[in-house]
Coordinates of C-alpha atoms in Angstrom, one line a residue:
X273 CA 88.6 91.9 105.8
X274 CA 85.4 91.1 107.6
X275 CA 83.3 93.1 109.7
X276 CA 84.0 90.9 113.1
X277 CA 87.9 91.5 112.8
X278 CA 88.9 94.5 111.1
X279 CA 86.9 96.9 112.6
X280 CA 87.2 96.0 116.4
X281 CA 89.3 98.4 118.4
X282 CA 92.0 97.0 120.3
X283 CA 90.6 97.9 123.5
X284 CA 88.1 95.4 122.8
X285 CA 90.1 92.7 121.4
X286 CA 92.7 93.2 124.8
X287 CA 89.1 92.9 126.6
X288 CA 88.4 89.8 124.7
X289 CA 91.8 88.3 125.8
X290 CA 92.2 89.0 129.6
X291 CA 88.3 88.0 129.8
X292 CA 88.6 84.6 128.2
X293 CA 92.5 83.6 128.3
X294 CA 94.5 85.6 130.5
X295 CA 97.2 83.2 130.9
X296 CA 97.8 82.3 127.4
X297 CA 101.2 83.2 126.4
X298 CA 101.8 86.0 124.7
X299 CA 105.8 86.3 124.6
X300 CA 108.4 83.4 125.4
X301 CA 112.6 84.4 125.4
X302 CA 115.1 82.1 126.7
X303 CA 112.6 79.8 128.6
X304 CA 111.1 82.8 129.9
X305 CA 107.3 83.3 129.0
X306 CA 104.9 86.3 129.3
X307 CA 101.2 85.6 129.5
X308 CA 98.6 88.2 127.8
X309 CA 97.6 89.3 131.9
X310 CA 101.1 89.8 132.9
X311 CA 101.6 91.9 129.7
X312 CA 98.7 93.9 130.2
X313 CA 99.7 94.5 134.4
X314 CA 102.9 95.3 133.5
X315 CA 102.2 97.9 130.7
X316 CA 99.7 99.5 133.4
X317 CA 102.8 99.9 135.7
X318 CA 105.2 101.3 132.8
X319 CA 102.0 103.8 131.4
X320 CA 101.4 105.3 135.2
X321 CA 105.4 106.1 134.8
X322 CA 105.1 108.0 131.5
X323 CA 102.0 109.8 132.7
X324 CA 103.5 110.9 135.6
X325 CA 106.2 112.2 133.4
X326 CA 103.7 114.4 131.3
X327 CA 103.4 111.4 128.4
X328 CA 99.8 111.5 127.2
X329 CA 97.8 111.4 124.0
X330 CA 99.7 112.9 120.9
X331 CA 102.9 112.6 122.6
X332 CA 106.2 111.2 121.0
X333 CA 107.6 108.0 123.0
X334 CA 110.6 106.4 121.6
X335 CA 111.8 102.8 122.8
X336 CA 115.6 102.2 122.0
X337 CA 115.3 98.3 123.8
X338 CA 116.3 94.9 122.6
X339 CA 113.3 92.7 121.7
X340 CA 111.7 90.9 124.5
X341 CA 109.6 91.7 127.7
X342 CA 110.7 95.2 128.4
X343 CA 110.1 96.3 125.1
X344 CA 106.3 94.6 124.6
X345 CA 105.3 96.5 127.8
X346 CA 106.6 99.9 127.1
X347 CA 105.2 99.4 123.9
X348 CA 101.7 98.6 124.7
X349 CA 102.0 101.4 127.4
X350 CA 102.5 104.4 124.6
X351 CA 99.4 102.9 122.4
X352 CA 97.1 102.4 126.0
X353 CA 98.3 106.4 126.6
X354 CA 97.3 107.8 123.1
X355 CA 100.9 108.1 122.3
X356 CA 102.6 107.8 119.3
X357 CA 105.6 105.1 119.6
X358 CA 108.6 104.5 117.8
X359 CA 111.3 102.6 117.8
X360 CA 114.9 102.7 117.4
X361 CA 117.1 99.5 116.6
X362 CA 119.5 99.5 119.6
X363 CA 122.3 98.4 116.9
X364 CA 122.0 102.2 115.2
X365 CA 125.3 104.4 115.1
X366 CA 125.1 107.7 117.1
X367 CA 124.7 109.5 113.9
X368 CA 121.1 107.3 112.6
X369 CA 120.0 107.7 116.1
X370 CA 120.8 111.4 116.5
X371 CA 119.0 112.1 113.0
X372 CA 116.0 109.5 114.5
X373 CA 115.6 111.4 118.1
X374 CA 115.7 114.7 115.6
X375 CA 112.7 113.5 113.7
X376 CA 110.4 112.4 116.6
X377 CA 111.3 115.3 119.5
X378 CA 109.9 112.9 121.2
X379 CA 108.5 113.7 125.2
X380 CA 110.3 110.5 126.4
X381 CA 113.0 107.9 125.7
X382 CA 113.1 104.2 127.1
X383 CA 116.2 102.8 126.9
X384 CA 118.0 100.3 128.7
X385 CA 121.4 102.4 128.0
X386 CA 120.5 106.1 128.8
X387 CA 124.1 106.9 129.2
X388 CA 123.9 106.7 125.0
X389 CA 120.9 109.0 124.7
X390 CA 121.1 111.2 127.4
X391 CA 123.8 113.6 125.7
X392 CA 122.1 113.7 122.5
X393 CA 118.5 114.0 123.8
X394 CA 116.9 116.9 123.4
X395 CA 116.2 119.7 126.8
X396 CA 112.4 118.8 127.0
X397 CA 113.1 114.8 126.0
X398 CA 112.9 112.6 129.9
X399 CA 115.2 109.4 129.1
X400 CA 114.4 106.9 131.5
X401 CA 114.7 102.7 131.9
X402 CA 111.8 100.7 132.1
X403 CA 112.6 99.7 136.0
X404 CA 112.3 103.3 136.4
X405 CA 109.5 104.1 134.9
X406 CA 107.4 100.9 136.8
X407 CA 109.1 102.2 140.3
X408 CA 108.8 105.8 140.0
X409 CA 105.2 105.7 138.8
X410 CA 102.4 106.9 141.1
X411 CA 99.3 105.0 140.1
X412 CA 98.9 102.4 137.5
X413 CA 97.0 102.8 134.1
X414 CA 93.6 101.6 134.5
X415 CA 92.6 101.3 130.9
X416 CA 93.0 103.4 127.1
X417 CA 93.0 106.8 126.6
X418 CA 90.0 108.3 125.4
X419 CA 91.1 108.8 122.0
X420 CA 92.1 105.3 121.5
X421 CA 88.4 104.0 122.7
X422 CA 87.2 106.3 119.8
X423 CA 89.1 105.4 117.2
X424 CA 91.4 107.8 116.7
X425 CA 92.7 108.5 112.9
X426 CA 95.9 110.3 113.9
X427 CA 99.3 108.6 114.4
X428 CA 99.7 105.3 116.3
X429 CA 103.0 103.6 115.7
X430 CA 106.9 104.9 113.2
X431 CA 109.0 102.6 112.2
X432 CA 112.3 103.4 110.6
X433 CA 113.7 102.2 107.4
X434 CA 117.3 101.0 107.5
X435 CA 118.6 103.9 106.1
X436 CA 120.9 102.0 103.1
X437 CA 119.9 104.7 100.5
X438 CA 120.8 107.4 103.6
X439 CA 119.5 108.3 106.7
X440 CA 116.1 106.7 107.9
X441 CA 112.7 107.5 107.1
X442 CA 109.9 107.3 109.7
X443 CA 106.9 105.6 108.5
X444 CA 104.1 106.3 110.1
X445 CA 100.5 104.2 110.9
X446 CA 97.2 104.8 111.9
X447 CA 94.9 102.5 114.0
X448 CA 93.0 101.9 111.5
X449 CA 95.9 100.4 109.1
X450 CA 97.7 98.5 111.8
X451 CA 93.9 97.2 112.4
X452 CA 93.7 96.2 108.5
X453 CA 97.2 94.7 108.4
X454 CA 96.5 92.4 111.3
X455 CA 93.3 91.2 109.4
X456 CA 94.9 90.4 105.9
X457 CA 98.0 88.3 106.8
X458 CA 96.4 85.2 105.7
X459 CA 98.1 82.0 106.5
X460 CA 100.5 83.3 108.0
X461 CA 98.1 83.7 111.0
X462 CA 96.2 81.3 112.9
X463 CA 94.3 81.0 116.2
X464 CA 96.8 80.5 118.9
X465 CA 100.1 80.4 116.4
X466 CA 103.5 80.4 117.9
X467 CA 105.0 82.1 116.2
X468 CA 108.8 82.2 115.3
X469 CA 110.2 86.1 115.6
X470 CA 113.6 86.3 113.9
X471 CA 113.8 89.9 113.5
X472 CA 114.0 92.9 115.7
X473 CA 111.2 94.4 117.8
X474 CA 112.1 97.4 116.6
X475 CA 111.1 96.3 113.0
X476 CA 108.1 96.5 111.1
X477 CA 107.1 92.6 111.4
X478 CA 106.6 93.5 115.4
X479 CA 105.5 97.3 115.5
X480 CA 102.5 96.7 113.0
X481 CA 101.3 93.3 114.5
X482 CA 99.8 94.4 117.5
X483 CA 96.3 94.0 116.0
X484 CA 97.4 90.5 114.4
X485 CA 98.7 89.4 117.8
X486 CA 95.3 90.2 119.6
X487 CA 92.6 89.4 117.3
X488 CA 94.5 85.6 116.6
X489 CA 95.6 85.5 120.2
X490 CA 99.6 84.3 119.2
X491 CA 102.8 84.2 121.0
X492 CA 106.0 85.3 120.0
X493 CA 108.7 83.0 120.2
X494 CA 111.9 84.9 120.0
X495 CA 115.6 83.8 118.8
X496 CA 118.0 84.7 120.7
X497 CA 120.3 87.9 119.4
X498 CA 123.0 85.6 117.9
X499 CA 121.2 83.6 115.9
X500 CA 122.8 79.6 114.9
X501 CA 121.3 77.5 113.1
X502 CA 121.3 74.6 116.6
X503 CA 119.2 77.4 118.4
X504 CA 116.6 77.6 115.8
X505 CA 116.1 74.1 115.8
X506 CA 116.2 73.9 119.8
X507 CA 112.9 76.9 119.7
X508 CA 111.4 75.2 117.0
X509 CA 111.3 71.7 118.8
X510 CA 111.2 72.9 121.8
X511 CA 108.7 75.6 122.1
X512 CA 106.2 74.1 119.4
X513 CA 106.3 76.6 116.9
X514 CA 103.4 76.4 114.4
X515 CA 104.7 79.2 111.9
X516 CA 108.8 79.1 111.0
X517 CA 109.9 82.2 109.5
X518 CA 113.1 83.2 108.4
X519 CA 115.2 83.9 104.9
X520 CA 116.7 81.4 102.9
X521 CA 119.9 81.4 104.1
X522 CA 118.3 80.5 108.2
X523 CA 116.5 77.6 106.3
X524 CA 119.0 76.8 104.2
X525 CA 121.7 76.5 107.5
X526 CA 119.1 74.9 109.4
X527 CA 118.5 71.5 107.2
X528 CA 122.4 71.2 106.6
X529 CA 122.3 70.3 110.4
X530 CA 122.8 66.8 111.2
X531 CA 119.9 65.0 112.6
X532 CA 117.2 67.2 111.2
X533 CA 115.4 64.7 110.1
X534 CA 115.1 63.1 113.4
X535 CA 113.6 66.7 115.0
X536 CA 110.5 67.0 116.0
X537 CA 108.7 69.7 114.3
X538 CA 105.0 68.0 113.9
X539 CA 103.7 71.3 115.4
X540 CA 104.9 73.3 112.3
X541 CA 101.8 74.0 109.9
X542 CA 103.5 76.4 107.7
X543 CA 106.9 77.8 106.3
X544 CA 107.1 81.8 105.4
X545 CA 110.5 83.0 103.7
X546 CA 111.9 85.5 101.4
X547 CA 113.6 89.0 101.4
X548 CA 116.2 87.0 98.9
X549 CA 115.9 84.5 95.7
X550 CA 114.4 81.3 96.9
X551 CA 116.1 78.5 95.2
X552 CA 113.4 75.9 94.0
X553 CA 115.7 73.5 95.2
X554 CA 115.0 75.1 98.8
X555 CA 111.5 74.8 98.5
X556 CA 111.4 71.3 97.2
X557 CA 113.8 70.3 100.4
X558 CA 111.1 72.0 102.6
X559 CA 107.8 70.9 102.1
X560 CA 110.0 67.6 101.9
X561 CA 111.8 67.4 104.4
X562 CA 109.6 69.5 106.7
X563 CA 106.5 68.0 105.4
X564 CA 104.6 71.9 105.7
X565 CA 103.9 74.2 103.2
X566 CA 106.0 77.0 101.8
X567 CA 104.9 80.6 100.8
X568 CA 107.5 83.6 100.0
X569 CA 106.7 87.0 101.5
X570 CA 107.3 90.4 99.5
X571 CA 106.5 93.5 102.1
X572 CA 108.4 96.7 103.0
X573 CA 108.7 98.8 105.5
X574 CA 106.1 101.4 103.8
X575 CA 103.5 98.7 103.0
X576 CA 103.9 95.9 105.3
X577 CA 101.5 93.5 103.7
X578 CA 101.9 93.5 99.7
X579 CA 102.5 90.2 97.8
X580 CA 102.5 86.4 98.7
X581 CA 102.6 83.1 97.3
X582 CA 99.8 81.2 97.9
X583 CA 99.6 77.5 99.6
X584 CA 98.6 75.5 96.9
X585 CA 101.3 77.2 94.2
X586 CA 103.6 74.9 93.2
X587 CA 106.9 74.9 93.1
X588 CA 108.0 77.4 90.4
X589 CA 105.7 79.8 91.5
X590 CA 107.3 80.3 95.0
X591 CA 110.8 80.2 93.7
X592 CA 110.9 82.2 90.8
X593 CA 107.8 84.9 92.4
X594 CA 106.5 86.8 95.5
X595 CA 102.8 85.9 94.2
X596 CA 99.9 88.0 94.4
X597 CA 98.4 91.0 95.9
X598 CA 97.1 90.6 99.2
X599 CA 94.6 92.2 101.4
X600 CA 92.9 93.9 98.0
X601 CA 96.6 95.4 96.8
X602 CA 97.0 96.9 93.3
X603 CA 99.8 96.6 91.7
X604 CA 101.3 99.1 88.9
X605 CA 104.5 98.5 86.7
X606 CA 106.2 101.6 85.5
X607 CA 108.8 102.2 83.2
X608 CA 111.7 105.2 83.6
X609 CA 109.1 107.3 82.5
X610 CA 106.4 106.9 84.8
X611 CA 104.1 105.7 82.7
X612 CA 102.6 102.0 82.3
X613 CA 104.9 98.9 80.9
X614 CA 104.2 96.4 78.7
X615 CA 102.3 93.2 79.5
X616 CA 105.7 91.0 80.7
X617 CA 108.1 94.3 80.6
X618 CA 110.2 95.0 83.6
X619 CA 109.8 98.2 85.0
X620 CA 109.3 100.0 88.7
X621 CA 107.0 98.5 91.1
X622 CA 104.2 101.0 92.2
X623 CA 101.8 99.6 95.2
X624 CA 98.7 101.0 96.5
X625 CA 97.2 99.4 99.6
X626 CA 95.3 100.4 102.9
X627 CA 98.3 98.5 104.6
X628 CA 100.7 101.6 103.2
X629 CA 102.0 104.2 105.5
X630 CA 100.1 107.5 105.9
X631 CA 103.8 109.2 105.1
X632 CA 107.2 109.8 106.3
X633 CA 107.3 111.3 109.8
X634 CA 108.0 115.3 109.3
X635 CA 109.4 114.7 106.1
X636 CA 106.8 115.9 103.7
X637 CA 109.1 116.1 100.7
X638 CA 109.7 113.0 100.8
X639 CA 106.3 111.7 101.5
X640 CA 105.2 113.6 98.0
X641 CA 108.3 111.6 96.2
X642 CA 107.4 108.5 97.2
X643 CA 103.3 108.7 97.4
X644 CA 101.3 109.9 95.1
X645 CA 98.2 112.1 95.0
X646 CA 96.3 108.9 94.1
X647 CA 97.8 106.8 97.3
X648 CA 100.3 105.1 94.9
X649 CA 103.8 104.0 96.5
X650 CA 106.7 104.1 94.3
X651 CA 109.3 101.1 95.6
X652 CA 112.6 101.0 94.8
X653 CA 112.1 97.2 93.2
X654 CA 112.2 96.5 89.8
X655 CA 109.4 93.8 88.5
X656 CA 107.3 92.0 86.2
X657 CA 103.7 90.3 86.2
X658 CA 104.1 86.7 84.7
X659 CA 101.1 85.4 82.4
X660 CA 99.4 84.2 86.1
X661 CA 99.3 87.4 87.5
X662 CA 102.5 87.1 89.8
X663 CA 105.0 89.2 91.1
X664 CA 108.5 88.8 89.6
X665 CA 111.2 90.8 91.5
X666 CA 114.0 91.6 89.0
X667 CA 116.0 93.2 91.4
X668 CA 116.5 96.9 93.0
X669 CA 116.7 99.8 90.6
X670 CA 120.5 100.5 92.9
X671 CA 121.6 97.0 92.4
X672 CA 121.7 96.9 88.1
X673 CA 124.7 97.4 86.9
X674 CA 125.6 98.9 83.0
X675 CA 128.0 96.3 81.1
X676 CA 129.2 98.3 77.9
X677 CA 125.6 99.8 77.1
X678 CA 123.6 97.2 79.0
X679 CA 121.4 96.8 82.0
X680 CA 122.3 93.8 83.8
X681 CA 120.1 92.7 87.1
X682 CA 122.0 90.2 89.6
X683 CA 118.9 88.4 90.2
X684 CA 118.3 87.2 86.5
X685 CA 122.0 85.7 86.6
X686 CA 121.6 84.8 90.2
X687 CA 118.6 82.4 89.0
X688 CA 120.4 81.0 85.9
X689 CA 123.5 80.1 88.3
X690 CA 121.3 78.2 90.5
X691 CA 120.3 76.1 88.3
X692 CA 123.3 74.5 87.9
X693 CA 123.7 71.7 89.8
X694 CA 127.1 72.7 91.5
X695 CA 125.8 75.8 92.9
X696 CA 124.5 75.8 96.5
X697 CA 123.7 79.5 96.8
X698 CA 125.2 82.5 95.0
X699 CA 124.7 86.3 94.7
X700 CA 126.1 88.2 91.7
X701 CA 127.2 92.2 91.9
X702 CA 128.3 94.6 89.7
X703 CA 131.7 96.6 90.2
X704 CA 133.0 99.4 88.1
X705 CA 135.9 98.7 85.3
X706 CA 138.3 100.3 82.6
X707 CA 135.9 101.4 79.3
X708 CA 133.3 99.0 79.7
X709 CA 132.0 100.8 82.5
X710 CA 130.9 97.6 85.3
X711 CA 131.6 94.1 85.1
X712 CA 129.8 91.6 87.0
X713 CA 131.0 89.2 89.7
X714 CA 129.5 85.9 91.3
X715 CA 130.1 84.5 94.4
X716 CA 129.0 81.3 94.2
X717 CA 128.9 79.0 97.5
X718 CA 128.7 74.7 95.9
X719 CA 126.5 72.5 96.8
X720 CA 128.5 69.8 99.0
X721 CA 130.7 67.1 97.7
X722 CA 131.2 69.3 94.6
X723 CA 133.6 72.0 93.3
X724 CA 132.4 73.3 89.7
X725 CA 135.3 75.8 87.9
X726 CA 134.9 79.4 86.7
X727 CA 135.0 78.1 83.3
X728 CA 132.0 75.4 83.7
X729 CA 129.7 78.0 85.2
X730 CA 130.7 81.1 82.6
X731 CA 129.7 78.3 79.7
X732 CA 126.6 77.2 81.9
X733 CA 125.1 80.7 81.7
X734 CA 126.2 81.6 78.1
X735 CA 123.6 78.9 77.1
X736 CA 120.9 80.2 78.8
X737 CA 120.9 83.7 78.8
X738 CA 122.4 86.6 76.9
X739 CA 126.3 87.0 76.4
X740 CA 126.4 90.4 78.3
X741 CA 124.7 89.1 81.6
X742 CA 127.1 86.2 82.1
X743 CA 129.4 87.1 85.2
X744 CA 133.1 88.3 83.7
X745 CA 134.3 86.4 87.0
X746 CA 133.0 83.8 89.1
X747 CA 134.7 83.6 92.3
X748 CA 133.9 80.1 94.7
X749 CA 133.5 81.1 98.2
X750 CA 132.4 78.9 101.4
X751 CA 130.0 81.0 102.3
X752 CA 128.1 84.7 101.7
X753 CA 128.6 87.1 104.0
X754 CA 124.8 88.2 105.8
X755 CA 123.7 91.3 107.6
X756 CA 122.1 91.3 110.8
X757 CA 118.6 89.7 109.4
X758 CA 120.7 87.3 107.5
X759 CA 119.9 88.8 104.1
X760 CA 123.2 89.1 101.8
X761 CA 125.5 91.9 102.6
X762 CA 125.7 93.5 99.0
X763 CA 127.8 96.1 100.7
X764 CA 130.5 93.7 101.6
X765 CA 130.2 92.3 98.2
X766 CA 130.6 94.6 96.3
X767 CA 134.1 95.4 98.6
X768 CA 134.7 91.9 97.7
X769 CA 134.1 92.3 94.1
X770 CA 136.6 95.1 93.8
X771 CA 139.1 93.7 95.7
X772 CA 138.6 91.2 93.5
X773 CA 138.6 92.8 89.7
X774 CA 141.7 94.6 90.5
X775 CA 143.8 91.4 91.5
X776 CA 142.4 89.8 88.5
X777 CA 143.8 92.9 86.4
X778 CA 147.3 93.0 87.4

């Protein structure tokens, strides 16, 4: 991190912005764009409503919005007032969002649907809509709050995790990581990018990136909330982008459309995907077809900037790794005992970064469960370090499954299926069965024009890895069924998978 970007406040990098490009855009939706002056004007307008509602430095503000304009202003209004902002992910049941408003107490709520928040807020909590908040408000917000000048250490921004091993967990950031994060994202930032924002704002990718937004002066280019595959390519050509981001199954959709080819995406410098196996077979088609390169992205919701491939890798490297530690990361590989693996052995990934959370929000148990003494972050991935120093992801310590005595991790099988050349995309899951305790089953989507049997692909993986790990049944399926990021519902799956074993048994 060098001394010009990381350690400028973000009142002097917003300074920097409205002195010398005020009307660069900052946020485009549907056609709709928001320059870096309207932005700041309008978060002025939203900030004089909180403070005339009591919302000041230290304070809890919660934003329960879809992505877009609404959301950027209230959210740049809490961080101008010294607040601390969260964010809850409008698509959370009542229960997640009870637990959520639980956690923060927070002094205020905007929503865009208080009906949904008002029985369940708490007596001191004000929930209130953005439009009320800019009408009602008695003054606008000239500048920052004291505290935020200074450089304040205490809490900025919580984001919530998805809550699939319970209920969420806050993480919570300081200035000074959400400053370091914004200065370590390597090429996935550049001066002016446009670039394209596939998940919600509510997520880590957006609540962490204010820094990274500012100090390379980029625009968000949003998708709309029901993503295709036509849409995608519509913002990509038509709004320029210059960084594409999105999982393999978005990129994978996208280049099946016809007339790709024929789109005009000369603007696009770079490719960032991951959360899932990348197929090499992906990655080839990209940098082919797309003529940029790719790089795979391993982050979490605790330590947003972690591992990458790099530019120049080649081919293997980004399919079959997440690369290397970035912004001075160390990375630690544990076995079931805590202690250090083997060179090559697969064991837990520990992480220790200044990009980590300071801790859980009110949840100090488990902040000590999941950070150590020595600032180390036990994830709940299962990895290796190849001989070059990178990043293998086996798969999540939840998502092995025990065939008679054995571990088995999906993503090992997963990476021998796709090798064959009949296999398009596939995920593998384990389900439970009669004495030998979990079987595994593949869902295998093929690639077009061909139809490969359950037979063929059973004797494909018996050659290449061992006995044990090849799928008891392989099921051919027309497609995998995605959550709301597009990442593969395991859930489902492993529904499926059941469903599935106990047909096969009668």
């Amino acid at each position: 991190m060098t001394q010009a970007a990381g350690d400028r406040s973000l009142p002097a990098l917003f300074d920097a912005v409205l002195s010398e490009e005020p009307d660069l855009t900052s946020l485009a939706q549907d056609g709709e764009t928001t320059s870096f002056g309207a932005w700041w004007a309008d978060s002025s307008r939203i900030a004089g409503g909180l403070a005339s509602r009591g919302v000041g430095p230290g304070d809890m503000l919660v934003l329960m919005l879809p992505s877009g304009h609404d959301f950027a202003s209230a959210y740049l209004a809490a961080l101008r007032l010294g607040s601390v902002v969260s964010a809850i992910n409008p698509r959370l049941g009542p229960a997640e969002i009870t637990h959520i408003l639980g956690k923060c107490q927070p002094r205020a709520v905007v929503t865009d649907t208080p009906g949904r928040l008002e029985p369940i807020a708490g007596p001191g909590t004000t929930v209130l809509t953005p439009a009320l908040a800019r009408v009602s408000a008695d003054r606008d917000v000239p500048g920052w709050a004291d505290s935020v000048v200074a450089g304040t250490t205490g809490p900025a921004a919580v984001v919530w995790t998805t809550g699939s091993t319970g209920m969420p967990k806050g993480a919570w950031f300081d200035h000074g990581t959400l400053a370091f994060i914004g200065a370590n994202l390597g090429p996935l930032s550049a001066r002016h990018d446009r670039k394209l924002m596939p998940v919600p704002f509510a997520h880590t990718a957006y609540v962490t990136r204010v820094y990274d937004q500012l100090l390379h002066r980029s625009a968000y280019i949003l998708t709309p909330p029901e993503w295709s595959a036509e849409s995608m390519r519509d913002i990509l050509v038509g709004e320029r982008i210059t960084l594409g981001q999105g999982v393999p199954t978005q990129w994978e959709k996208l280049l099946m459309l016809p007339g790709i080819d024929d789109a005009d995406l000369s603007h696009l410098r770079i490719v960032s995907t991951g959360a899932a196996r990348v197929p090499a077979t992906l990655v080839h088609t990209l940098r082919d077809r797309l003529g940029v390169p790719v790089v795979v992205r391993y982050a979490s919701t605790e330590v947003p900037v972690g591992f990458g491939t790099r530019v120049e890798d080649p081919v293997e490297t980004v399919a079959n790794s997440v690369g290397r530690p970035l912004g001075g990361a160390e990375i630690s590989i544990r076995d079931s005992l805590g202690q250090p693996a083997e060179d090559g052995e697969t064991g837990r990934v520990h992480i220790r970064s200044r990009a980590r959370m300071r801790g859980y929000w009110r949840d100090p148990e488990q902040t000590r469960n999941t950070i150590s003494d020595d600032g180390w972050v036990a994830s709940s991935d299962l990895g290796r370090l190849d001989a070059d120093g990178n990043l293998v992801i086996v798969g999540r310590a939840d998502d092995a499954y025990i065939r008679g005595g054995y571990n088995v991790y999906p993503s090992e099988v997963e990476a021998c299926l796709s090798g064959h050349p009949g296999v398009a995309r596939v995920a593998v899951v384990g389900t439970p069965a009669p004495v030998i305790g979990e079987i595994g089953v593949a869902f295998v989507v093929p690639a077009p024009g061909t139809r490969p049997g359950e037979k063929e692909l059973k004797a494909w993986c018996r050659e290449r890895i061992a006995d044990y790990k090849t799928p008891d049944h392989v099921r051919i399926v027309d497609d995998l069924p995605v959550n709301a990021t597009f990442k593969v519902d395991t859930g489902r799956l492993r529904q499926m998978a059941a469903q599935h074993a106990r047909s096969a048994a009668v």
